Amino acid sequence: MAMRDLVNGAASCAVPGSSSSNPLGALANTLMGSSSKTQERLREIPTATPTVSGGNLYGEQPLAALPGSELEHAQHSSAQGSEFLQGFRSVDQNGFSDAWDEIQRPQIPQFQGRDGLPLEQPFHQQDLIGPPQRVLSNFLHSFIHSSHGSMPFRPTSLPVLGLSEGDKQCIRDRTSIMARHLFADRTEDFIQSQVNALLSSLDIDNDVRARGHIPGRFSELEEFWNESQGMKPGPHGVDGWVSEFSQHQAARGDPNMWVQQFERKHGANGWASEFEHSQIASIDQMRGSSIPNVAAMEQSRMLAHTLAQNNDPKFQNSKFLQFVSKMSRGELAIEDNQFKPAAISKPGDWANEYEQQYSGGQSWGDQFANEQHLHGPHGWANEFAAEREQHRATEDEWASEFSKLNVNDWAEEFERHVADGTFADTSADSWANAYDEYLNEQVALKQKSGASRGLYEFSDLNPYVGHPNPLKEGQELFRKGLLSEAVLALEAEVMKNADNAEGWRLLGIAHAENDDDQQAIAAMMRAHEVDPTNLEVLLALGVSHTNELEQAAALKYLYSWLRHHPKYGSIAPPDQPENLYYGDVATLFNDAAKLAPEDADVHVVLGVLYNLSREYDRAIEAFQTALKLNPQDYSLWNKLGATQANSVQSADAILAYQQALDLKPNYVRAWANMGISYANQGMYEESIRYYVRALAMNPKADNAWQYLRISLSCASRTDMLEACDSRNLEVLQKEFPL
Amino acid sequence: MPVFKTPFNGYSVKFSPFYENQVAVATSQNFGILGNGRVHVLQLGPAITERVAFDTADGVYDLCWSESHDSLIVAAIADGSLKIYDLSLPPTANPIRSLHEHGRECHGVDFNTVRKDSFLSASWDDTVKLWTVDRPTSVRTFKEHAYCVYSVVWNPRHADVFASASGDCTARIWDVREPGSTMILPAHEFEILSCDWSKYDDCIIATASVDKSIKVWDVRNYRVPLAVLNGHGYAVRKVKFSPHRGSMMASCSYDMTVRLWDYMVEDALIGRYDHHTEFAVGVDMSVLVEGLLASCGWDELVYVWPHGTDPRAP
């Protein structure tokens, strides 16, 4: 057992009571006994600890003062035995692990140079206690030397590294995680082999506890893969096998390797050469085939190539990148080494091999015939089992699990599938199809979200199509506050007369008041196309873009508003600068406000501008000025309320929204905003009622649905989340009447 | 301002919130892959001197100063533990606490700046834990992320709200009064390594990702980022809002640069420092001295310099 295991109290020596049987621990206890006891006492009475501030360090507030703690306790009490665990943990915390720390600290200097040893040790110093810096860096340096002298590097010196299992796990896990940050541009496959190369040159199995990457964007694929694995060849234990297999795969940290393999296969080109390459290699190595290793070598070369191509001298000199790449090159020498049996019979290898050879097309036939002799399904299974048996010592748990299963049944099943080709059909192809589908969906989703920003989406069923004068009808409905109806009528109008700027404008306003800014912008853009100088349209576009937090676009329209205004057009320079700066535009409008202090519109624009720059106090002032000039403008009241809410004056905001709603009871946006203000004040139940009210008037207000969901979860009304997700207004209205 | 050379690779640097001339640095041997760690507390002056250092058995990935006691430091250790150091005690009496609950590497800690009574830790075991200095066990565990959590930060205004950044490509907003996260921000297509709140607008958050970009979000409308800051050539390791200017932030990256940004202006990049010769992984901005920056990197160097000057200038 390595020193590090002992001092760290790794799993094998973690039984606290057994410390006396641990010679090192006993020694340390003897040596350290007195001092560790003193410190123990310090810990027990931490308030006695002198501090600079002299205050009471701990426990000034009772725990109950910390919000959220009750949630954790609720969880604990519900889980059987967790209290015990917690108790154990706290005991362990105060007692044993501290004691271990105690023991451990004096050991640190032994490989740290704290006692004055220089950090860079001479090369010959290999009598190592731990896995220290100097060995790793020596390893690195000898790599560098071997590359300069064109001598083949033999990693024979590596065993003296004496890496403990814990160390290996550290290297394995941390390099796996870090490599994904460093090589984010590269494929998952590349990263995997990069790490594998490094690990195998350090003689580390990339096995059970390694931590594979589970990026969010792949999880669906893996789920589907698991589903597609759900073929059930037999009644007994086979499910167990499948889960065991996938679990083992996952545990090996390379579920993605398989995925990548697929991607590569469907990505075609790269695969062909890869296949050729591994074919050549695998003929030699068919028995102990190590395609991942070969691939890793290939990838190391690719990395070396990449590094050579990066002209940044800093990167050429980066010790870390050298560290990684040189380590990887150790792979070249590992051919002389014995293959670790674990590397031979990785379940993943089998999948790879099968995939690669299967997709090989013509050559596959011959290959398969050869394989039949060596690795026919039965043979393979037996071999696999046999190898597993050999492995009992290291992986006995898995092996015994595996040997319990009826391997032959599985092999037969496999054979049958191969024979009638269903294997590929049911599993591989459908998986691939699903993957393609998924990709297409993603693309479609992107396109959709792109399109929805510029394109107006008409409603499907519109009773107003064919109406003799839908514009008049729409205006009337809008005046009455029947916004959703007005939208339909106005849509009918613009379908009839696509060049009707007023129709588009009113449609945009109706959408904005209905709390649907995407559609509002789309409609306003059409109005703008038809009549590029319409001031109301320009102002509305500026406001809508401000709501969507799109500063550049908002500035553009607000500036145009000024340019085309008969009174202020002269203020703005005639040629619109390419890039508008917020400060410039704000100055222009301030000039305009001085020019005509009684024009409410200028103050409105100023208010919007200040919202853009988040100067809410000034924005509120501007809107209040505008309201003095035009107190009947309900949308102004709403703007004032929104600004007050943004500047954390939610109570005031509610008053402003109330004004707006008094003037226009069907103002969906104000209802929704009211909900936001209540939510901001922590009154989630209240906010839910307002959101539901707004949604009852316009179920298409997507934002409001999202807000509703947040409020429901904040109010711990998770029971209603389903109604929210299925947009079941009936249930919601019943539950939350206003 | 001079430079300080640490024996190990730098991982994080933080200015003291109490003394303008104190900086704490977290370092790890072998790039944090294997070996020891050390916490340095440095004294700034004509030269940077070491006030005290604490050794750890595993790498130190992050640290934070207590907001309530000027001598307390919480360090996030790669072995999954959190260690609390009291600078007023001799190194032999430290750490005064070792909190070991995380199953895997601790990668981030943050002390509550409003209530000042608690701190959070982010770990590669996919969880965030809430702690107080006076309790031997965590107060709560937040387990929702599907992959490593790299960074966690309290909201500077609301005592109970915090954000976490994870390798599952999401940032999440949490309220400790609630059972689960209150918002999931699918901020990037790649792993998110860091996040920070604006110090002037409690709704603005920045996320930094392996995709080389920094995105600024308004949590009230998270469909579209307020700004996307491109320029770093490799993964962005840390992002930090200025305590003095609302729209300004600093970032550091595996491209070895430290950059300053103003997300409100058209050309957002307002400063670029190229002084590190290995990955720059830690950056901080002093609360007490406007414009004072600190950075550390895997070149084992800690720099402290006023914005606008050359960090390497003697």
Coordinates of N, CA and C in Angstrom, one line a residue, chain A residues 4 8 39 42-43 46 49-53 55-61 63 66-69 71-73 86 89-90 93-94 98 101 104-105 108 111-112 114 119 131-133 136 163 167 170-171 173-175 177-178 180-182 184-185 211-214 216-217 310 314-315 317-321 323 446 518 547-549 551 579-581 613-614 616 646 648 684 703 706-707 710 713-714 716, chain B residues 7-8 11 19 29-34 36-38 55-58 61 69-72 78-79 83 86 88-89 92 94-101 104-105 115 117-118 124 126 130 132-137 139-141 146-148 150 160 167-169 176-179 182-183 189-191 193 201 204 210 212 218 220-223 226 234-235 254-256 264 266 274 276-279 298:
Chain A
R4 N 0.7 7.1 0.4 CA -0.4 8.1 0.3 C -1.7 7.4 0.7
N8 N -3.7 9.0 3.7 CA -5.0 9.6 3.3 C -6.1 8.8 3.9
Q39 N -5.0 20.2 19.7 CA -5.8 20.8 18.6 C -7.2 20.3 18.7
L42 N -8.9 22.6 20.8 CA -9.2 23.9 20.1 C -10.5 23.8 19.2
R43 N -10.6 22.6 18.7 CA -11.7 22.5 17.8 C -13.0 22.4 18.5
P46 N -14.2 26.2 19.7 CA -13.7 27.1 18.7 C -13.8 28.6 19.1
T49 N -10.9 30.5 20.2 CA -9.9 30.8 19.2 C -9.7 32.3 19.2
P50 N -8.5 32.8 19.4 CA -8.3 34.2 19.3 C -8.3 34.7 17.8
T51 N -9.0 35.7 17.6 CA -9.0 36.3 16.2 C -8.7 37.7 16.2
V52 N -8.4 38.2 15.1 CA -8.0 39.6 15.0 C -9.2 40.5 15.4
S53 N -10.4 40.1 14.8 CA -11.6 40.9 15.1 C -12.1 40.7 16.5
G55 N -14.1 39.0 17.8 CA -15.6 38.7 18.0 C -15.8 37.2 18.2
N56 N -17.0 36.9 18.4 CA -17.4 35.5 18.6 C -17.4 34.9 17.2
L57 N -16.6 34.0 17.0 CA -16.5 33.4 15.6 C -17.7 32.7 15.2
Y58 N -18.2 31.9 16.0 CA -19.2 30.9 15.6 C -20.4 31.1 16.4
G59 N -21.5 30.6 15.8 CA -22.7 30.5 16.6 C -23.3 31.8 17.0
E60 N -23.1 32.9 16.3 CA -23.7 34.1 16.7 C -25.2 34.0 16.5
Q61 N -25.6 33.3 15.4 CA -27.0 33.1 15.1 C -27.3 31.7 15.2
L63 N -29.1 28.3 14.3 CA -29.1 27.7 13.0 C -30.5 28.0 12.3
L66 N -31.0 30.5 9.5 CA -30.5 30.4 8.2 C -31.6 29.7 7.3
P67 N -32.2 30.5 6.4 CA -33.3 30.0 5.7 C -32.9 28.8 4.9
G68 N -33.9 27.9 4.7 CA -33.6 26.8 3.8 C -33.1 25.5 4.6
S69 N -32.6 25.8 5.8 CA -32.1 24.6 6.5 C -33.2 23.6 6.8
L71 N -35.4 22.7 5.0 CA -35.7 21.8 3.8 C -34.8 20.6 3.9
E72 N -33.5 20.9 4.3 CA -32.6 19.8 4.3 C -33.0 18.8 5.4
H73 N -33.5 19.4 6.5 CA -33.9 18.5 7.6 C -35.1 17.6 7.2
Q86 N -25.8 10.9 9.3 CA -25.3 12.3 9.6 C -24.5 12.3 10.9
R89 N -21.3 10.9 10.2 CA -20.5 11.9 9.5 C -20.0 13.0 10.5
S90 N -20.8 13.4 11.4 CA -20.3 14.5 12.2 C -19.3 13.9 13.2
Q93 N -16.3 13.7 11.2 CA -15.8 15.0 10.9 C -15.0 15.5 12.1
N94 N -15.5 15.4 13.3 CA -14.8 16.0 14.4 C -13.7 15.1 14.9
D98 N -10.2 14.4 11.2 CA -9.3 15.4 11.7 C -8.0 14.7 12.2
D101 N -6.1 14.0 9.3 CA -5.4 15.2 8.8 C -4.1 15.5 9.6
Q104 N -1.5 13.3 8.7 CA -1.1 13.5 7.4 C -0.2 14.7 7.2
R105 N -0.5 15.7 8.0 CA 0.2 17.0 7.8 C 1.7 16.8 7.9
I108 N 3.5 15.7 4.8 CA 3.5 16.5 3.6 C 4.9 16.8 3.1
F111 N 7.2 14.8 0.5 CA 7.4 15.0 -1.0 C 7.1 16.4 -1.4
Q112 N 7.4 17.3 -0.6 CA 7.0 18.6 -1.0 C 8.2 19.6 -1.0
R114 N 9.3 21.0 1.6 CA 9.1 22.0 2.6 C 10.3 22.2 3.5
L119 N 12.7 21.9 -5.5 CA 11.6 21.2 -6.0 C 12.0 20.3 -7.2
P131 N 3.8 10.0 -5.1 CA 3.8 10.3 -6.6 C 4.2 11.8 -6.8
P132 N 5.3 12.2 -6.5 CA 5.6 13.6 -6.4 C 5.9 14.3 -7.8
Q133 N 5.9 15.6 -7.6 CA 6.2 16.5 -8.7 C 7.4 16.1 -9.5
L136 N 7.0 13.1 -11.9 CA 6.2 13.4 -13.1 C 6.9 14.4 -14.0
L163 N 2.4 4.8 -8.2 CA 1.1 5.5 -8.0 C 0.1 4.6 -7.3
D167 N -4.2 7.7 -6.4 CA -3.6 8.6 -7.3 C -4.0 8.4 -8.7
C170 N -7.2 9.8 -9.3 CA -7.1 11.3 -9.4 C -6.7 11.7 -10.8
I171 N -5.6 11.0 -11.3 CA -5.1 11.4 -12.6 C -6.2 11.1 -13.7
D173 N -9.5 10.8 -13.4 CA -10.7 11.6 -13.4 C -10.4 13.0 -13.7
R174 N -9.3 13.5 -13.2 CA -9.1 15.0 -13.4 C -8.6 15.2 -14.8
T175 N -7.8 14.4 -15.4 CA -7.4 14.6 -16.7 C -8.6 14.5 -17.7
I177 N -11.7 15.2 -17.0 CA -12.5 16.4 -16.9 C -11.8 17.6 -17.6
M178 N -10.5 17.7 -17.2 CA -9.8 18.9 -17.7 C -9.6 18.8 -19.3
R180 N -11.5 18.0 -21.4 CA -12.7 18.5 -22.1 C -12.7 20.0 -22.1
H181 N -12.0 20.6 -21.2 CA -11.9 22.0 -21.2 C -10.9 22.5 -22.2
L182 N -9.8 21.7 -22.3 CA -8.7 22.1 -23.1 C -9.0 21.9 -24.6
A184 N -11.8 21.5 -26.2 CA -13.3 21.7 -26.5 C -13.6 21.7 -28.0
D185 N -12.6 22.1 -28.8 CA -12.8 22.1 -30.2 C -12.9 20.8 -30.8
R211 N -14.5 8.8 -14.8 CA -15.7 9.7 -14.9 C -15.9 10.1 -16.3
G212 N -16.8 9.5 -17.0 CA -17.0 10.0 -18.4 C -17.8 11.2 -18.4
H213 N -17.8 11.8 -19.6 CA -18.5 13.0 -19.7 C -20.0 12.8 -20.0
I214 N -20.8 13.4 -19.4 CA -22.3 13.3 -19.7 C -22.8 14.7 -20.0
G216 N -25.0 17.6 -21.4 CA -26.5 17.7 -21.5 C -26.9 17.3 -22.9
R217 N -26.2 17.7 -23.9 CA -26.7 17.6 -25.2 C -26.6 16.2 -25.7
N310 N 0.1 25.1 -34.3 CA -0.2 26.3 -33.5 C 1.0 27.2 -33.5
K314 N 3.7 30.9 -27.3 CA 3.3 30.6 -25.9 C 2.8 29.2 -25.8
F315 N 2.0 28.8 -26.8 CA 1.5 27.4 -26.7 C 2.6 26.4 -27.0
N317 N 5.4 26.6 -25.9 CA 6.1 26.5 -24.7 C 5.3 26.1 -23.5
S318 N 4.0 26.0 -23.7 CA 3.2 25.6 -22.6 C 3.6 24.3 -22.0
K319 N 4.0 24.3 -20.8 CA 4.4 23.1 -20.1 C 3.3 22.1 -20.0
F320 N 2.1 22.7 -19.8 CA 1.0 21.8 -19.6 C 0.7 21.0 -20.9
L321 N 0.7 21.7 -22.0 CA 0.4 21.0 -23.3 C 1.5 20.0 -23.6
F323 N 3.2 18.5 -21.4 CA 2.9 17.4 -20.4 C 1.9 16.5 -21.0
K446 N -33.7 25.4 -34.4 CA -32.9 26.6 -34.6 C -33.5 27.5 -35.7
Q518 N -42.7 39.0 -29.6 CA -42.2 38.4 -30.9 C -43.1 38.7 -32.0
N547 N -37.9 45.8 -24.7 CA -38.5 44.7 -23.9 C -37.7 43.4 -24.1
E548 N -37.3 43.2 -25.3 CA -36.5 42.0 -25.6 C -35.1 42.1 -25.4
L549 N -34.7 43.3 -24.8 CA -33.3 43.6 -24.4 C -32.4 43.5 -25.6
Q551 N -30.5 45.9 -27.5 CA -30.2 47.3 -27.4 C -29.9 48.0 -28.8
N579 N -22.8 52.6 -36.4 CA -23.0 52.1 -35.0 C -23.5 53.2 -34.2
L580 N -24.7 53.0 -33.6 CA -25.3 54.0 -32.7 C -24.8 53.7 -31.3
Y581 N -24.4 54.7 -30.7 CA -24.0 54.6 -29.3 C -25.1 55.1 -28.4
S613 N -30.5 51.7 -20.6 CA -29.3 51.8 -19.8 C -29.5 51.5 -18.4
R614 N -30.6 51.1 -18.0 CA -30.9 50.7 -16.6 C -30.8 51.8 -15.6
Y616 N -33.0 53.6 -13.9 CA -34.5 53.5 -13.7 C -35.0 54.7 -13.1
N646 N -38.7 47.2 -12.3 CA -37.3 46.9 -12.6 C -36.4 47.6 -11.6
V648 N -36.8 47.8 -8.5 CA -37.1 47.2 -7.2 C -38.1 48.1 -6.4
Y684 N -46.1 35.0 -4.1 CA -46.2 34.1 -5.2 C -47.6 33.7 -5.5
N703 N -44.3 34.2 -22.5 CA -43.6 34.7 -21.3 C -44.4 34.4 -20.0
Q706 N -44.2 31.0 -18.7 CA -42.9 30.8 -18.0 C -42.9 31.4 -16.6
Y707 N -43.4 32.6 -16.5 CA -43.5 33.2 -15.2 C -44.4 32.5 -14.3
I710 N -42.6 29.5 -12.8 CA -41.6 29.9 -11.8 C -42.4 30.2 -10.5
S713 N -43.6 27.1 -8.7 CA -42.6 26.3 -8.0 C -42.2 27.1 -6.8
C714 N -42.1 28.4 -6.9 CA -41.7 29.2 -5.7 C -42.8 29.1 -4.6
S716 N -44.4 26.6 -4.0 CA -44.4 25.2 -3.7 C -45.8 24.6 -4.1
Chain B
P7 N 5.3 28.0 -5.5 CA 5.9 26.7 -5.9 C 5.0 25.9 -6.8
F8 N 3.7 26.0 -6.6 CA 2.8 25.2 -7.3 C 2.1 26.0 -8.4
Y11 N -4.3 28.5 -8.9 CA -5.6 28.1 -9.2 C -6.6 29.2 -9.0
Y19 N -8.8 44.1 4.1 CA -7.5 44.9 4.0 C -7.1 45.0 2.6
Q29 N -0.2 21.4 -7.0 CA 0.9 20.8 -7.7 C 0.5 20.1 -9.0
N30 N 1.4 20.0 -10.0 CA 1.1 19.2 -11.2 C -0.2 19.6 -11.8
F31 N -0.4 20.9 -11.9 CA -1.6 21.5 -12.6 C -2.9 20.9 -11.9
G32 N -2.8 20.6 -10.7 CA -4.0 20.1 -10.0 C -4.4 18.7 -10.3
I33 N -3.6 18.0 -11.1 CA -3.9 16.6 -11.4 C -3.5 15.7 -10.3
L34 N -2.4 16.0 -9.7 CA -2.0 15.1 -8.6 C -1.0 15.8 -7.8
N36 N 0.2 17.9 -4.0 CA -0.2 18.7 -2.8 C -0.8 20.0 -3.3
G37 N -1.2 20.8 -2.3 CA -1.7 22.1 -2.5 C -1.2 23.0 -1.5
R38 N -1.3 24.3 -1.7 CA -0.9 25.3 -0.7 C -1.7 26.5 -0.9
D55 N -0.2 24.2 4.0 CA -0.1 23.1 3.1 C -1.3 22.2 3.2
T56 N -1.6 21.6 2.1 CA -2.7 20.6 2.1 C -2.3 19.3 1.3
A57 N -2.9 18.3 1.6 CA -2.5 17.0 1.1 C -2.9 16.8 -0.4
D58 N -3.9 17.6 -0.8 CA -4.3 17.6 -2.2 C -4.4 19.0 -2.7
Y61 N -8.2 24.2 -5.2 CA -8.8 24.7 -6.4 C -9.4 26.1 -6.3
H69 N -15.3 37.8 9.3 CA -14.1 37.8 10.1 C -12.9 38.0 9.2
D70 N -12.1 38.9 9.6 CA -11.0 39.3 8.7 C -9.9 38.3 8.6
S71 N -9.9 37.3 9.5 CA -8.8 36.3 9.4 C -9.2 35.0 8.9
L72 N -10.4 34.8 8.5 CA -10.8 33.5 8.1 C -10.8 33.3 6.6
A78 N -9.1 19.6 -3.5 CA -9.4 18.7 -4.6 C -9.8 17.3 -4.0
D79 N -9.5 17.1 -2.8 CA -10.0 15.8 -2.2 C -11.4 15.8 -1.8
K83 N -11.6 23.4 3.8 CA -10.8 23.6 5.0 C -10.9 25.1 5.4
D86 N -7.6 30.0 10.0 CA -7.6 31.2 10.7 C -6.2 31.8 10.7
S88 N -5.0 34.2 12.2 CA -4.4 34.7 13.5 C -3.8 33.6 14.3
L89 N -4.0 32.3 13.9 CA -3.4 31.2 14.6 C -2.2 30.7 13.8
T92 N 0.5 25.6 12.6 CA 0.3 24.2 13.2 C -1.1 24.1 13.8
N94 N -3.7 25.1 12.3 CA -4.7 25.2 11.2 C -4.7 23.9 10.5
P95 N -5.7 23.5 9.8 CA -7.0 24.3 9.6 C -7.8 24.1 10.9
I96 N -8.6 25.1 11.1 CA -9.5 25.0 12.3 C -10.7 24.1 12.0
R97 N -11.0 23.9 10.8 CA -12.1 23.1 10.4 C -11.7 22.3 9.1
S98 N -12.2 21.1 9.0 CA -12.1 20.3 7.8 C -13.4 19.7 7.5
L99 N -14.1 20.2 6.5 CA -15.5 19.7 6.3 C -15.5 18.8 5.1
H100 N -15.6 17.6 5.3 CA -15.5 16.6 4.2 C -16.8 15.9 4.0
E101 N -17.6 16.4 3.0 CA -18.8 15.8 2.6 C -18.9 15.5 1.1
R104 N -16.4 14.3 -4.3 CA -15.4 14.5 -5.3 C -14.8 15.9 -5.2
E105 N -13.9 16.2 -6.1 CA -13.2 17.5 -6.0 C -14.1 18.7 -5.7
R115 N -25.7 38.3 4.3 CA -25.9 37.9 5.6 C -24.6 37.5 6.3
D117 N -23.1 34.9 7.0 CA -23.0 33.9 8.0 C -22.8 32.5 7.4
S118 N -22.7 32.4 6.0 CA -22.7 31.1 5.4 C -21.9 31.2 4.2
W124 N -17.3 18.6 -8.0 CA -17.4 17.8 -9.2 C -18.3 16.6 -8.9
D126 N -21.3 17.0 -8.6 CA -22.5 17.5 -9.2 C -23.4 18.3 -8.2
L130 N -24.4 24.0 1.2 CA -24.5 25.3 2.0 C -23.9 25.0 3.4
T132 N -22.3 26.7 7.3 CA -22.0 27.8 8.1 C -20.7 27.4 8.8
V133 N -20.0 28.5 9.3 CA -18.7 28.3 9.9 C -18.8 27.4 11.2
D134 N -20.0 27.6 11.9 CA -20.1 27.0 13.2 C -20.7 25.6 13.2
R135 N -20.9 25.0 12.0 CA -21.5 23.7 12.0 C -20.6 22.7 11.4
P136 N -20.5 21.5 12.0 CA -19.6 20.5 11.4 C -20.1 19.8 10.2
T137 N -21.4 19.9 9.9 CA -22.0 19.3 8.7 C -22.7 20.4 7.9
V139 N -25.4 22.5 5.8 CA -26.8 22.8 6.2 C -27.7 22.2 5.1
R140 N -27.3 22.3 3.9 CA -28.1 21.8 2.8 C -27.3 21.3 1.6
T141 N -27.8 20.4 0.8 CA -27.2 20.0 -0.4 C -28.1 20.3 -1.6
A146 N -26.4 17.9 -13.6 CA -26.1 16.5 -14.1 C -24.7 16.3 -14.3
Y147 N -23.8 17.2 -14.1 CA -22.4 17.1 -14.2 C -21.7 18.0 -13.3
C148 N -20.4 18.0 -13.3 CA -19.6 18.8 -12.3 C -20.1 20.2 -12.2
Y150 N -18.8 23.8 -11.3 CA -17.5 24.4 -11.3 C -17.5 25.7 -10.4
D160 N -30.4 35.2 0.0 CA -30.7 33.7 -0.1 C -30.6 33.2 -1.5
G167 N -20.9 21.9 -15.7 CA -20.5 21.2 -17.0 C -21.7 20.6 -17.7
D168 N -22.9 20.6 -17.1 CA -24.0 20.1 -17.8 C -24.6 21.2 -18.8
C169 N -23.8 22.2 -19.0 CA -24.2 23.3 -20.0 C -25.3 24.2 -19.5
V176 N -32.2 29.6 -1.4 CA -32.1 28.6 -0.4 C -33.4 28.3 0.4
R177 N -34.4 29.2 0.2 CA -35.6 29.0 0.9 C -36.5 28.1 0.1
E178 N -36.1 27.7 -1.2 CA -36.9 26.9 -2.0 C -36.2 25.5 -2.1
P179 N -37.1 24.5 -2.3 CA -36.5 23.1 -2.4 C -35.6 22.9 -3.6
T182 N -34.7 27.7 -8.9 CA -35.8 28.5 -9.4 C -35.7 28.8 -10.9
M183 N -34.5 28.6 -11.4 CA -34.4 28.9 -12.8 C -33.2 28.1 -13.4
E189 N -23.7 26.1 -25.2 CA -23.7 24.7 -25.8 C -22.6 23.8 -25.2
F190 N -21.7 24.5 -24.5 CA -20.6 23.7 -23.9 C -20.6 23.9 -22.4
E191 N -19.6 23.2 -21.8 CA -19.6 23.3 -20.3 C -19.4 24.8 -19.9
L193 N -17.9 27.2 -17.0 CA -16.9 27.0 -16.0 C -17.0 28.0 -14.9
D201 N -26.7 45.4 -10.6 CA -28.0 45.1 -11.0 C -28.2 43.6 -10.6
I204 N -28.6 40.7 -13.3 CA -27.7 40.5 -14.4 C -26.7 39.5 -13.9
V210 N -16.5 26.9 -21.9 CA -15.5 26.3 -22.7 C -15.6 26.7 -24.2
K212 N -15.5 29.4 -25.3 CA -14.6 30.6 -25.5 C -15.4 31.9 -25.3
D218 N -29.9 38.7 -18.5 CA -30.9 39.2 -17.6 C -31.8 38.1 -17.2
R220 N -34.5 37.9 -15.9 CA -35.9 38.1 -16.1 C -36.3 37.7 -17.6
N221 N -35.3 37.7 -18.4 CA -35.6 37.3 -19.8 C -34.4 36.6 -20.3
Y222 N -34.4 35.3 -20.1 CA -33.2 34.5 -20.4 C -33.2 33.8 -21.7
R223 N -34.1 34.2 -22.6 CA -34.1 33.6 -23.9 C -33.0 34.1 -24.8
L226 N -28.0 39.3 -23.0 CA -27.8 40.8 -23.2 C -26.6 41.0 -24.1
Y234 N -9.4 30.3 -26.1 CA -9.7 29.0 -25.5 C -10.7 29.2 -24.4
A235 N -11.0 28.1 -23.8 CA -12.1 28.1 -22.7 C -11.9 29.2 -21.8
Y254 N -7.9 29.9 -20.7 CA -6.8 29.0 -21.1 C -6.0 29.6 -22.3
D255 N -6.4 30.7 -22.9 CA -5.6 31.3 -23.9 C -4.5 32.2 -23.3
M256 N -4.4 32.1 -21.9 CA -3.3 32.7 -21.2 C -3.5 34.2 -21.0
M264 N -21.7 46.8 -22.1 CA -22.7 47.8 -22.5 C -22.2 48.5 -23.8
E266 N -20.2 49.0 -27.5 CA -20.1 48.3 -28.8 C -18.8 47.4 -28.8
D274 N -1.5 40.1 -21.3 CA -0.9 38.9 -21.9 C 0.3 38.5 -21.1
H276 N 0.7 36.3 -18.5 CA 1.0 34.9 -18.1 C 1.5 34.1 -19.3
T277 N 2.4 33.1 -18.9 CA 2.9 32.2 -19.9 C 2.3 30.8 -19.9
E278 N 1.4 30.6 -19.0 CA 0.6 29.4 -19.0 C -0.8 29.8 -18.8
F279 N -1.7 28.8 -18.8 CA -3.1 29.1 -18.6 C -3.4 30.1 -17.5
W298 N -1.1 28.9 -14.3 CA -0.3 27.7 -14.2 C 1.2 27.9 -14.4

